[in-house]
Coordinates of C-alpha atoms in Angstrom, one line a residue:
Chain A
M25 CA 20.0 -19.5 -10.8
K26 CA 18.6 -19.1 -7.1
V27 CA 14.8 -18.7 -6.3
L28 CA 13.8 -17.0 -3.6
A29 CA 10.8 -18.4 -1.5
F30 CA 8.0 -16.8 0.1
G31 CA 4.6 -17.3 2.9
K32 CA 3.1 -20.2 2.4
I33 CA 5.8 -22.1 -0.3
A34 CA 8.4 -21.0 1.7
E35 CA 7.1 -23.6 3.9
I36 CA 6.7 -26.4 1.7
V37 CA 9.9 -26.0 -0.2
G38 CA 11.6 -25.9 3.8
N39 CA 13.9 -22.7 2.8
Q40 CA 13.8 -19.1 1.4
E41 CA 16.1 -19.7 -0.5
I42 CA 17.1 -22.4 -3.5
E43 CA 20.4 -22.7 -6.5
I44 CA 19.3 -24.3 -8.9
D45 CA 21.1 -24.8 -12.4
N46 CA 20.8 -22.3 -14.9
L47 CA 16.5 -23.0 -16.6
P48 CA 15.7 -20.8 -19.5
N49 CA 11.6 -20.2 -18.8
T50 CA 9.6 -20.9 -16.7
E51 CA 7.5 -22.8 -17.8
V52 CA 10.4 -25.3 -17.4
L53 CA 11.2 -24.1 -14.3
L54 CA 8.0 -24.6 -13.3
G55 CA 7.6 -28.1 -14.5
Y56 CA 10.9 -29.4 -12.3
L57 CA 9.4 -27.0 -9.4
R58 CA 6.1 -28.9 -9.4
Q59 CA 7.8 -32.4 -9.6
Q60 CA 10.9 -31.4 -6.2
Y61 CA 7.3 -30.8 -4.8
P62 CA 4.4 -32.5 -5.6
Q63 CA 2.3 -29.7 -3.0
L64 CA 3.1 -26.6 -5.0
Q65 CA 0.5 -28.3 -7.7
N66 CA -2.7 -27.1 -5.6
M67 CA -1.6 -24.1 -4.7
K68 CA -1.8 -20.7 -6.3
F69 CA 1.2 -18.5 -6.6
T70 CA 3.1 -15.6 -9.5
L71 CA 6.5 -15.8 -10.4
A72 CA 8.6 -12.9 -10.6
V73 CA 12.0 -13.1 -12.4
N74 CA 14.9 -10.5 -11.2
K75 CA 12.2 -8.6 -9.0
K76 CA 9.6 -7.7 -12.0
Q77 CA 6.1 -9.7 -12.2
V78 CA 5.7 -11.9 -14.9
S79 CA 2.9 -14.3 -16.4
G80 CA 2.9 -16.5 -19.4
N81 CA 6.1 -18.2 -20.3
T82 CA 9.2 -15.7 -19.5
E83 CA 12.2 -15.8 -20.5
I84 CA 15.2 -16.3 -17.5
P85 CA 18.3 -14.6 -18.5
R86 CA 21.1 -16.4 -16.5
G87 CA 22.1 -16.3 -13.3
A88 CA 18.4 -14.9 -12.1
E89 CA 16.7 -14.1 -9.6
V90 CA 13.1 -16.6 -9.6
A91 CA 11.0 -15.4 -6.3
L92 CA 7.8 -17.0 -6.4
L93 CA 5.0 -15.4 -4.5
P94 CA 2.0 -16.2 -2.8
P95 CA -1.2 -14.4 -2.8
F96 CA -0.1 -10.6 -0.6
S97 CA -1.4 -10.3 2.1
G98 CA 0.3 -7.2 3.1
G99 CA -2.1 -4.3 5.3
Chain B
M202 CA 17.0 35.7 -16.8
I203 CA 17.8 32.9 -18.8
I204 CA 20.7 32.2 -16.0
I205 CA 17.7 32.1 -13.4
S206 CA 14.9 30.3 -14.8
Q207 CA 17.5 27.4 -16.2
K208 CA 18.3 26.8 -11.9
L209 CA 15.2 26.9 -11.2
K210 CA 14.4 24.3 -13.7
N211 CA 16.9 21.9 -12.4
M212 CA 15.7 23.0 -8.7
E213 CA 12.0 21.7 -9.7
N214 CA 14.2 18.7 -11.6
Q215 CA 16.2 17.9 -8.8
E216 CA 12.7 17.7 -6.5
K217 CA 11.4 15.3 -9.1
K218 CA 14.0 13.2 -8.7
R219 CA 13.2 11.0 -5.8
T220 CA 14.8 7.6 -4.5
P221 CA 13.0 4.7 -3.2
K222 CA 12.4 4.8 1.0
N223 CA 12.7 2.1 3.2
I224 CA 8.6 1.3 4.3
F225 CA 9.6 -1.5 6.8
V226 CA 9.3 -1.3 10.2
N227 CA 9.8 -4.1 12.8
G228 CA 7.4 -5.0 15.1
P229 CA 4.1 -2.9 15.5
I230 CA 4.3 0.6 14.7
A231 CA 3.9 2.8 18.3
P232 CA 0.8 5.8 17.8
E233 CA 4.0 8.0 18.8
K234 CA 5.2 7.0 15.7
I235 CA 2.3 9.2 14.1
S236 CA 1.7 12.1 15.8
K237 CA 5.5 12.5 15.5
S238 CA 5.0 12.0 11.9
I239 CA 1.7 14.5 12.7
A240 CA 3.5 17.2 14.5
N241 CA 6.8 17.6 11.3
H242 CA 4.0 19.3 9.3
A243 CA 3.5 21.8 11.8
T244 CA 6.6 23.8 8.9
K245 CA 5.2 23.9 5.7
T246 CA 2.7 26.1 5.9
D247 CA 0.7 25.1 2.7
I248 CA -0.9 22.1 3.9
G249 CA -4.7 22.4 4.3
G250 CA -5.4 18.6 5.5
H251 CA -4.2 15.3 5.7
S252 CA -5.1 11.6 5.3
I253 CA -4.1 8.6 6.9
F254 CA -5.0 5.6 7.6
L255 CA -4.2 2.8 9.7
G256 CA -4.1 -0.4 9.7
Q257 CA -4.7 -2.9 13.1
V258 CA -4.3 -6.5 13.8
R259 CA -8.5 -7.8 14.7
A260 CA -8.5 -10.6 17.1
D261 CA -10.3 -13.2 14.3
E262 CA -11.8 -16.0 14.8
K263 CA -10.4 -18.3 13.0
E264 CA -10.8 -22.7 13.4
G265 CA -9.5 -23.8 16.7
G266 CA -8.3 -20.6 18.1
T267 CA -8.4 -16.7 18.5
V268 CA -5.7 -14.5 16.0
K269 CA -3.3 -13.5 19.2
A270 CA -1.4 -11.6 16.2
I271 CA 0.1 -11.8 12.8
E272 CA 4.3 -12.0 11.7
Y273 CA 4.5 -10.3 7.9
T274 CA 7.5 -11.5 5.8
A275 CA 7.8 -9.3 2.9
Y276 CA 10.5 -9.7 -1.0
E277 CA 12.1 -6.7 0.6
D278 CA 13.4 -5.7 -2.8
M279 CA 10.8 -5.8 -5.3
A280 CA 8.4 -4.2 -2.5
L281 CA 10.7 -1.9 -1.8
Q282 CA 10.9 -0.9 -5.8
K283 CA 7.3 -1.7 -6.5
A284 CA 6.8 1.1 -3.0
F285 CA 8.2 3.6 -4.5
E286 CA 6.7 2.6 -8.3
I287 CA 3.0 3.8 -6.8
R288 CA 3.9 6.7 -5.0
E289 CA 5.6 7.9 -8.4
D290 CA 2.4 7.2 -9.6
V291 CA 0.6 9.0 -7.1
F292 CA 2.1 11.7 -7.1
S293 CA 1.7 12.1 -10.4
K294 CA -1.8 11.5 -10.0
Y295 CA -3.1 14.2 -7.3
P296 CA -1.0 17.6 -6.1
L297 CA 0.7 16.1 -3.1
T298 CA 3.1 18.0 -0.3
C299 CA 3.5 14.7 1.4
M300 CA 3.2 10.8 0.7
H301 CA 4.5 8.4 3.4
I302 CA 4.3 4.9 3.6
Y303 CA 5.2 2.5 6.8
H304 CA 4.3 -1.0 7.3
S305 CA 5.0 -3.2 10.2
L306 CA 7.4 -6.5 9.1
G307 CA 8.0 -9.3 12.0
E308 CA 4.9 -9.5 14.4
V309 CA 2.1 -7.1 15.2
K310 CA 0.0 -8.4 18.0
T311 CA -3.9 -7.3 18.1
G312 CA -5.0 -4.1 18.5
E313 CA -2.0 -2.9 17.1
I314 CA -0.5 -1.3 14.2
C315 CA 0.6 -2.2 11.0
L316 CA 0.6 -0.4 8.8
F317 CA -0.1 4.0 8.4
V318 CA -0.8 5.1 5.1
F319 CA 0.1 10.0 5.6
T320 CA -0.9 11.9 2.4
S321 CA -0.6 15.6 3.3
S322 CA -2.0 18.2 0.3
K323 CA -2.9 22.4 -0.3
H324 CA -7.1 21.4 0.0
R325 CA -8.7 18.2 1.3
K326 CA -9.5 16.0 -1.5
A327 CA -6.6 15.1 -3.1
A328 CA -5.1 14.1 0.4
I329 CA -8.2 11.7 0.8
D330 CA -7.9 10.7 -2.7
A331 CA -4.2 9.8 -2.9
C332 CA -4.7 8.3 0.4
E333 CA -7.6 5.9 -0.6
E334 CA -5.5 4.8 -3.6
L335 CA -2.4 4.6 -2.1
V336 CA -3.9 1.8 0.1
E337 CA -5.6 0.0 -1.9
R338 CA -1.9 -0.9 -4.0
I339 CA 0.1 -1.5 -1.0
K340 CA -2.6 -4.0 0.0
K341 CA -2.9 -5.5 -4.0
D342 CA 1.2 -4.9 -5.2
L343 CA 2.9 -4.9 -2.5
P344 CA 4.9 -8.4 -2.1
I345 CA 4.0 -8.6 1.5
W346 CA 2.4 -11.8 3.5
G347 CA 1.3 -12.3 6.8
K348 CA 0.6 -15.3 8.6
E349 CA -2.4 -14.6 11.3
L350 CA -1.0 -16.9 14.6
V351 CA -3.6 -18.3 16.3
D352 CA -4.0 -18.4 20.3
N353 CA -3.6 -22.6 20.0
D354 CA 0.0 -22.3 18.5
S355 CA -1.6 -23.1 14.7
S356 CA -1.4 -20.5 12.4
V357 CA -2.3 -19.1 9.0
W358 CA -1.7 -17.5 5.6
K359 CA -4.2 -14.4 5.5
E360 CA -5.9 -14.1 1.4
N361 CA -6.2 -10.5 0.5
T362 CA -9.2 -10.8 -1.5
Chain C
M26 CA -34.7 -17.7 27.5
I27 CA -36.9 -14.5 27.1
I28 CA -36.3 -12.7 30.3
I29 CA -32.1 -13.7 28.2
S30 CA -33.5 -11.9 25.1
Q31 CA -35.1 -9.2 27.0
K32 CA -31.9 -8.3 28.1
L33 CA -29.9 -8.3 25.5
K34 CA -32.5 -6.1 23.2
N35 CA -31.9 -4.0 26.5
M36 CA -28.6 -3.6 26.5
E37 CA -28.6 -2.8 22.5
N38 CA -30.8 -0.3 23.2
Q39 CA -29.4 1.6 25.6
E40 CA -25.8 0.8 23.2
K41 CA -28.0 3.0 20.6
K42 CA -28.6 6.0 23.2
R43 CA -26.2 8.0 22.0
T44 CA -26.1 11.5 23.7
P45 CA -24.3 14.5 21.7
K46 CA -20.6 15.2 23.0
N47 CA -18.2 17.7 22.9
I48 CA -16.4 18.3 19.8
F49 CA -14.6 21.7 20.4
V50 CA -11.1 21.8 21.7
N51 CA -10.0 25.0 22.7
G52 CA -6.8 26.5 19.9
P53 CA -5.0 24.2 18.5
I54 CA -5.7 19.9 17.8
A55 CA -2.3 19.0 19.7
P56 CA -0.3 16.0 17.8
E57 CA -0.9 14.3 21.3
K58 CA -4.1 14.3 20.8
I59 CA -4.0 12.7 17.9
S60 CA -1.8 9.6 18.8
K61 CA -3.5 9.2 22.3
S62 CA -7.0 8.8 21.1
I63 CA -5.0 5.9 18.7
A64 CA -3.4 4.5 21.2
N65 CA -6.8 4.7 23.1
H66 CA -8.4 1.9 20.9
A67 CA -5.5 -0.9 20.5
T68 CA -7.8 -2.7 22.9
K69 CA -11.0 -2.5 20.2
T70 CA -9.1 -5.7 19.0
D71 CA -12.7 -6.2 16.0
I72 CA -11.1 -3.1 14.2
G73 CA -9.0 -3.4 11.3
G74 CA -8.8 -0.7 10.4
H75 CA -8.2 3.5 10.7
S76 CA -9.6 6.7 9.1
I77 CA -8.2 10.1 10.1
F78 CA -9.1 13.5 8.2
L79 CA -6.6 16.1 10.2
G80 CA -7.2 20.0 8.7
Q81 CA -4.1 22.5 9.3
V82 CA -4.5 26.0 9.1
R83 CA -3.0 26.9 5.8
A84 CA -0.6 29.9 5.0
D85 CA -2.1 32.0 2.4
E86 CA -1.0 35.1 0.6
K87 CA -3.8 37.6 1.0
E88 CA -4.2 41.3 -0.6
G89 CA -1.9 42.7 1.8
G90 CA -0.4 40.1 3.9
T91 CA 0.1 36.3 4.5
V92 CA -2.2 34.5 7.2
K93 CA -0.8 33.9 10.2
A94 CA -3.5 32.1 11.7
I95 CA -7.6 31.6 12.2
E96 CA -10.2 32.9 15.2
Y97 CA -12.1 30.3 15.1
T98 CA -16.5 31.4 16.7
A99 CA -19.7 28.5 16.6
Y100 CA -22.8 28.7 17.7
E101 CA -22.0 25.8 20.0
D102 CA -24.8 24.6 21.0
M103 CA -26.0 24.4 17.8
A104 CA -23.3 23.1 16.0
L105 CA -23.6 19.9 18.8
Q106 CA -26.9 19.2 18.3
K107 CA -26.2 19.4 14.5
A108 CA -22.8 17.2 14.9
F109 CA -25.2 14.7 17.3
E110 CA -27.5 14.6 14.1
I111 CA -24.8 14.1 11.7
R112 CA -23.1 11.6 14.0
E113 CA -26.3 9.0 14.4
D114 CA -26.2 9.1 10.8
V115 CA -23.1 8.4 9.5
F116 CA -23.1 5.3 12.6
S117 CA -26.5 4.0 11.0
K118 CA -25.2 4.4 7.2
Y119 CA -22.0 2.8 7.8
P120 CA -20.8 -0.3 9.8
L121 CA -18.1 1.9 12.9
T122 CA -16.7 0.7 16.1
C123 CA -15.8 5.1 17.1
M124 CA -17.0 7.6 15.1
H125 CA -14.4 10.5 16.5
I126 CA -14.6 14.5 16.0
Y127 CA -13.0 17.4 17.4
H128 CA -12.4 21.4 15.7
S129 CA -11.6 24.3 17.7
L130 CA -11.9 27.0 18.5
G131 CA -9.8 30.1 18.9
E132 CA -6.9 31.2 17.7
V133 CA -4.8 28.0 15.9
K134 CA -1.5 29.7 14.1
T135 CA -0.5 27.8 10.6
G136 CA 0.3 24.7 11.0
E137 CA -1.7 24.2 13.7
I138 CA -4.2 21.6 13.2
C139 CA -7.8 23.1 14.0
L140 CA -9.8 19.4 12.4
F141 CA -9.1 16.1 13.7
V142 CA -11.8 13.2 12.4
F143 CA -11.1 10.2 13.1
T144 CA -13.4 7.0 12.0
S145 CA -12.7 2.6 12.9
S146 CA -13.5 -0.4 11.5
K147 CA -13.6 -4.1 10.5
H148 CA -13.1 -3.4 7.6
R149 CA -11.2 0.0 5.8
K150 CA -13.8 0.7 2.8
A151 CA -17.1 1.6 6.0
A152 CA -13.9 3.5 8.1
I153 CA -12.6 5.5 4.6
D154 CA -16.0 6.6 3.2
A155 CA -17.5 7.7 6.4
C156 CA -13.9 10.1 7.3
E157 CA -14.2 11.3 4.7
E158 CA -18.3 12.0 4.4
L159 CA -17.6 13.3 7.9
V160 CA -15.5 15.6 6.6
E161 CA -17.8 17.3 3.6
R162 CA -20.8 17.4 6.3
I163 CA -18.5 18.4 9.3
K164 CA -17.6 21.7 6.0
K165 CA -21.0 21.9 4.7
D166 CA -24.0 21.6 8.2
L167 CA -21.8 22.9 11.5
P168 CA -22.6 26.0 12.4
I169 CA -18.7 27.7 13.3
W170 CA -16.8 29.7 11.2
G171 CA -13.2 31.6 10.4
K172 CA -11.5 34.8 10.2
E173 CA -8.9 34.6 8.5
L174 CA -6.1 36.9 10.6
V175 CA -3.2 38.6 8.2
D176 CA -0.1 39.7 9.4
N177 CA -1.1 43.1 8.9
D178 CA -3.4 43.2 10.6
S179 CA -6.2 42.5 8.8
S180 CA -8.4 39.5 8.5
V181 CA -10.3 38.0 6.3
W182 CA -13.5 35.6 6.9
K183 CA -13.7 32.3 5.9
E184 CA -16.6 31.3 3.1
N185 CA -16.4 27.2 2.6
T186 CA -17.3 26.5 -1.5
Chain D
M216 CA -36.7 37.5 22.2
K217 CA -32.7 37.1 21.7
V218 CA -31.2 37.7 18.5
L219 CA -27.7 35.7 18.2
A220 CA -25.2 37.4 15.7
F221 CA -22.0 34.9 14.2
G222 CA -18.9 35.6 12.4
K223 CA -19.1 39.1 9.6
I224 CA -22.6 39.9 11.1
A225 CA -21.0 40.1 14.2
E226 CA -19.2 42.4 13.7
I227 CA -21.2 44.5 11.3
V228 CA -23.9 43.9 14.4
G229 CA -21.4 45.1 16.7
N230 CA -23.0 42.3 19.8
Q231 CA -22.7 38.6 19.6
E232 CA -26.2 38.9 20.9
I233 CA -29.0 40.9 21.3
E234 CA -32.6 41.5 22.6
I235 CA -35.7 43.0 20.6
D236 CA -39.9 42.5 21.4
N237 CA -40.9 39.7 20.2
L238 CA -41.4 39.8 15.6
P239 CA -44.0 36.9 14.6
N240 CA -42.0 35.7 11.6
T241 CA -39.1 36.4 9.5
E242 CA -39.9 38.1 7.2
V243 CA -40.9 40.6 9.2
L244 CA -37.0 40.4 11.6
L245 CA -35.4 41.0 8.8
G246 CA -37.2 43.8 7.3
Y247 CA -36.8 44.9 10.6
L248 CA -32.7 44.0 10.9
R249 CA -31.9 45.9 7.7
Q250 CA -33.4 48.7 8.1
Q251 CA -30.8 49.0 11.5
Y252 CA -27.7 47.6 10.2
P253 CA -28.6 48.2 6.3
Q254 CA -25.0 46.2 6.1
L255 CA -27.1 43.8 6.3
Q256 CA -29.0 44.4 2.6
N257 CA -25.8 42.9 0.8
M258 CA -25.0 40.0 3.2
K259 CA -25.4 36.5 2.5
F260 CA -27.0 34.5 5.6
T261 CA -29.3 32.4 6.6
L262 CA -31.8 31.7 9.2
A263 CA -31.7 29.4 12.5
V264 CA -35.3 29.7 15.0
N265 CA -34.3 27.8 18.6
K266 CA -30.9 26.1 16.8
K267 CA -33.1 24.9 13.7
Q268 CA -32.5 26.0 10.4
V269 CA -34.9 27.6 8.8
S270 CA -35.7 28.0 5.4
G271 CA -38.5 31.2 4.1
N272 CA -41.1 33.1 5.6
T273 CA -41.1 30.9 9.0
E274 CA -42.7 31.9 12.1
I275 CA -40.9 33.1 15.4
P276 CA -42.7 31.3 18.4
R277 CA -42.5 33.9 21.8
G278 CA -39.3 34.3 23.3
A279 CA -37.0 32.5 21.0
E280 CA -33.6 32.4 20.2
V281 CA -33.2 33.3 17.3
A282 CA -29.9 33.2 14.9
L283 CA -28.0 34.9 12.7
L284 CA -25.8 32.5 10.5
P285 CA -23.3 33.6 7.6
P286 CA -21.4 30.9 5.3
F287 CA -19.8 28.5 7.7
S288 CA -15.9 27.8 7.1
G289 CA -15.5 25.9 9.0
G290 CA -12.7 22.9 9.0

């Protein structure tokens, strides 16, 4: 699966895009990310799975594109 | 008679079949782009009112300096898909003739335009209300991020409230 | 200290002392006038949002033909005085940086712009609300008349509702 | 006093501006105008005395400028 990071989170992760082994759902993914990038623990962000924003624990299809979205600030 | 009405129906459906349009512009939106866009509507003589919103980058004071520019990035694929949904939704809600949305990517200096929303309708109320709703939803729902670049070389990530 | 604050007070008063401005333009309002007006605000880096309303002449169907133009006349002295009052009132109600009003006199063809209202503010809400209020009051309170010229050489006096 | 006519009323009166002898108030003026221009009887319009809109019977100062204002249609 592919994880995309944006805005402030891309700065923390140090990358716009990372490849990781498939994880079953967003809860597992968040656990993994917070361990890898402790700074994420204090950050507000939402997730999109295959370009759709999700809330609550959500299944991640194999090979999905998951994005980490800090609060929007367009306009 | 039946054939004609079927044709009309198809035309209507075709007209309604809209696809995602690019909304992104590299760098600032030039005032000339706005006048050109206005002039393009002169042939649409069923339009009675246009409503336009422009976002301009402010030189806000930050700790240690003044904002000199905002650098915009976006999750482009998702933003275009979401902009399309908003567009369809607002078209279905108001009797609009036209709707245009442009947002900058990359660096936009203070005093320059970063957002251009343009609605047109037979009557003013629909154009005005639709434009306002679009601006709110663009700010709230599009995955776009602005990093304020401060003149002491620090930066601050913006956050829409 | 006392002198400085007195000076500041005078400056404030001076700034508040506005006089009636001409709002009338002969014939249609060119799209280039609009882009020029937008570009003029690039130096005002405390502005975060602009709201613009444009009135465009519609080719409405009338008995016996289609509207090809509107010919505008006004009680100019009264209109300028009234526009000034509206302007002061809207300035006192919303935290605006700038406000511009232009209305055509004489003939404006279908598809051309006859009204240009432009408000700017630090935040979008004030600019949007002020612009909408200005448009309503301009239509309701300014002694301006539009005669629709129909393509069979008849004419119809418009009436705002 | 000076009477200014605008819009449709200017077409009926046939003039943008007419000079008449001073009349004391708007009621007397309206009576005079309706007699002179019978078409005005079926028309909706308001009056301005010295560029201020008035309602109800209003005194007309000597030498005033009175305007006949059909419904506005700017914008």
